[in-house]
Amino acid sequence: MSKLAERLPGEESKNVVVEVEKLSDGSYTFKTATITDQ
């Protein structure tokens, strides 16, 4: 499991943190997505 962070276009002060889970077949599924002010 890993976390990815990337900036949202037009939202300079906000980040979106997406939590993903790697499945047994090698693909990924999204678990949660959180927008932070950091």
PDB file of N, CA and C in Angstrom, residues 9-34:
ATOM      1  N   PRO A   9      -5.180  21.226  -9.810  1.00  0.00           N
ATOM      2  CA  PRO A   9      -5.072  22.428 -10.645  1.00  0.00           C
ATOM      3  C   PRO A   9      -5.914  23.560 -10.070  1.00  0.00           C
ATOM      4  N   GLY A  10      -5.327  24.752  -9.963  1.00  0.00           N
ATOM      5  CA  GLY A  10      -6.053  25.915  -9.490  1.00  0.00           C
ATOM      6  C   GLY A  10      -6.210  25.976  -7.982  1.00  0.00           C
ATOM      7  N   GLU A  11      -5.659  25.019  -7.280  1.00  0.00           N
ATOM      8  CA  GLU A  11      -5.754  25.006  -5.814  1.00  0.00           C
ATOM      9  C   GLU A  11      -4.337  24.958  -5.258  1.00  0.00           C
ATOM     10  N   GLU A  12      -3.661  26.087  -5.296  1.00  0.00           N
ATOM     11  CA  GLU A  12      -2.243  26.118  -4.936  1.00  0.00           C
ATOM     12  C   GLU A  12      -1.993  25.719  -3.490  1.00  0.00           C
ATOM     13  N   SER A  13      -2.960  25.978  -2.608  1.00  0.00           N
ATOM     14  CA  SER A  13      -2.727  25.746  -1.183  1.00  0.00           C
ATOM     15  C   SER A  13      -3.260  24.396  -0.720  1.00  0.00           C
ATOM     16  N   LYS A  14      -3.802  23.604  -1.648  1.00  0.00           N
ATOM     17  CA  LYS A  14      -4.400  22.337  -1.243  1.00  0.00           C
ATOM     18  C   LYS A  14      -3.705  21.166  -1.927  1.00  0.00           C
ATOM     19  N   ASN A  15      -3.647  20.062  -1.231  1.00  0.00           N
ATOM     20  CA  ASN A  15      -3.117  18.820  -1.798  1.00  0.00           C
ATOM     21  C   ASN A  15      -4.180  17.743  -1.680  1.00  0.00           C
ATOM     22  N   VAL A  16      -4.155  16.811  -2.601  1.00  0.00           N
ATOM     23  CA  VAL A  16      -5.024  15.640  -2.485  1.00  0.00           C
ATOM     24  C   VAL A  16      -4.143  14.430  -2.209  1.00  0.00           C
ATOM     25  N   VAL A  17      -4.482  13.703  -1.164  1.00  0.00           N
ATOM     26  CA  VAL A  17      -3.743  12.503  -0.794  1.00  0.00           C
ATOM     27  C   VAL A  17      -4.628  11.303  -1.096  1.00  0.00           C
ATOM     28  N   VAL A  18      -4.144  10.437  -1.969  1.00  0.00           N
ATOM     29  CA  VAL A  18      -4.919   9.280  -2.399  1.00  0.00           C
ATOM     30  C   VAL A  18      -4.263   8.024  -1.843  1.00  0.00           C
ATOM     31  N   GLU A  19      -5.051   7.222  -1.169  1.00  0.00           N
ATOM     32  CA  GLU A  19      -4.551   5.951  -0.644  1.00  0.00           C
ATOM     33  C   GLU A  19      -5.007   4.842  -1.578  1.00  0.00           C
ATOM     34  N   VAL A  20      -4.056   4.031  -2.029  1.00  0.00           N
ATOM     35  CA  VAL A  20      -4.379   2.958  -2.970  1.00  0.00           C
ATOM     36  C   VAL A  20      -3.945   1.619  -2.399  1.00  0.00           C
ATOM     37  N   GLU A  21      -4.587   0.583  -2.870  1.00  0.00           N
ATOM     38  CA  GLU A  21      -4.249  -0.778  -2.451  1.00  0.00           C
ATOM     39  C   GLU A  21      -3.883  -1.580  -3.687  1.00  0.00           C
ATOM     40  N   LYS A  22      -2.755  -2.282  -3.638  1.00  0.00           N
ATOM     41  CA  LYS A  22      -2.338  -3.102  -4.770  1.00  0.00           C
ATOM     42  C   LYS A  22      -2.997  -4.470  -4.651  1.00  0.00           C
ATOM     43  N   LEU A  23      -3.665  -4.868  -5.714  1.00  0.00           N
ATOM     44  CA  LEU A  23      -4.361  -6.148  -5.715  1.00  0.00           C
ATOM     45  C   LEU A  23      -3.417  -7.273  -6.120  1.00  0.00           C
ATOM     46  N   SER A  24      -3.870  -8.495  -5.916  1.00  0.00           N
ATOM     47  CA  SER A  24      -3.017  -9.655  -6.176  1.00  0.00           C
ATOM     48  C   SER A  24      -2.655  -9.798  -7.654  1.00  0.00           C
ATOM     49  N   ASP A  25      -3.484  -9.236  -8.534  1.00  0.00           N
ATOM     50  CA  ASP A  25      -3.177  -9.337  -9.970  1.00  0.00           C
ATOM     51  C   ASP A  25      -2.281  -8.196 -10.454  1.00  0.00           C
ATOM     52  N   GLY A  26      -1.836  -7.351  -9.525  1.00  0.00           N
ATOM     53  CA  GLY A  26      -0.908  -6.291  -9.888  1.00  0.00           C
ATOM     54  C   GLY A  26      -1.557  -4.954 -10.171  1.00  0.00           C
ATOM     55  N   SER A  27      -2.883  -4.917 -10.215  1.00  0.00           N
ATOM     56  CA  SER A  27      -3.564  -3.648 -10.443  1.00  0.00           C
ATOM     57  C   SER A  27      -3.794  -2.936  -9.114  1.00  0.00           C
ATOM     58  N   TYR A  28      -4.255  -1.710  -9.208  1.00  0.00           N
ATOM     59  CA  TYR A  28      -4.469  -0.907  -8.007  1.00  0.00           C
ATOM     60  C   TYR A  28      -5.933  -0.516  -7.888  1.00  0.00           C
ATOM     61  N   THR A  29      -6.384  -0.388  -6.645  1.00  0.00           N
ATOM     62  CA  THR A  29      -7.723   0.124  -6.387  1.00  0.00           C
ATOM     63  C   THR A  29      -7.606   1.282  -5.416  1.00  0.00           C
ATOM     64  N   PHE A  30      -8.432   2.314  -5.618  1.00  0.00           N
ATOM     65  CA  PHE A  30      -8.414   3.465  -4.728  1.00  0.00           C
ATOM     66  C   PHE A  30      -9.208   3.166  -3.472  1.00  0.00           C
ATOM     67  N   LYS A  31      -8.637   3.497  -2.321  1.00  0.00           N
ATOM     68  CA  LYS A  31      -9.314   3.281  -1.049  1.00  0.00           C
ATOM     69  C   LYS A  31      -9.898   4.586  -0.520  1.00  0.00           C
ATOM     70  N   THR A  32      -9.048   5.608  -0.393  1.00  0.00           N
ATOM     71  CA  THR A  32      -9.516   6.892   0.122  1.00  0.00           C
ATOM     72  C   THR A  32      -8.846   8.019  -0.632  1.00  0.00           C
ATOM     73  N   ALA A  33      -9.480   9.165  -0.643  1.00  0.00           N
ATOM     74  CA  ALA A  33      -8.889  10.378  -1.191  1.00  0.00           C
ATOM     75  C   ALA A  33      -9.211  11.513  -0.226  1.00  0.00           C
ATOM     76  N   THR A  34      -8.168  12.215   0.223  1.00  0.00           N
ATOM     77  CA  THR A  34      -8.341  13.272   1.206  1.00  0.00           C
ATOM     78  C   THR A  34      -7.710  14.554   0.681  1.00  0.00           C
TER      79      THR A  34
END
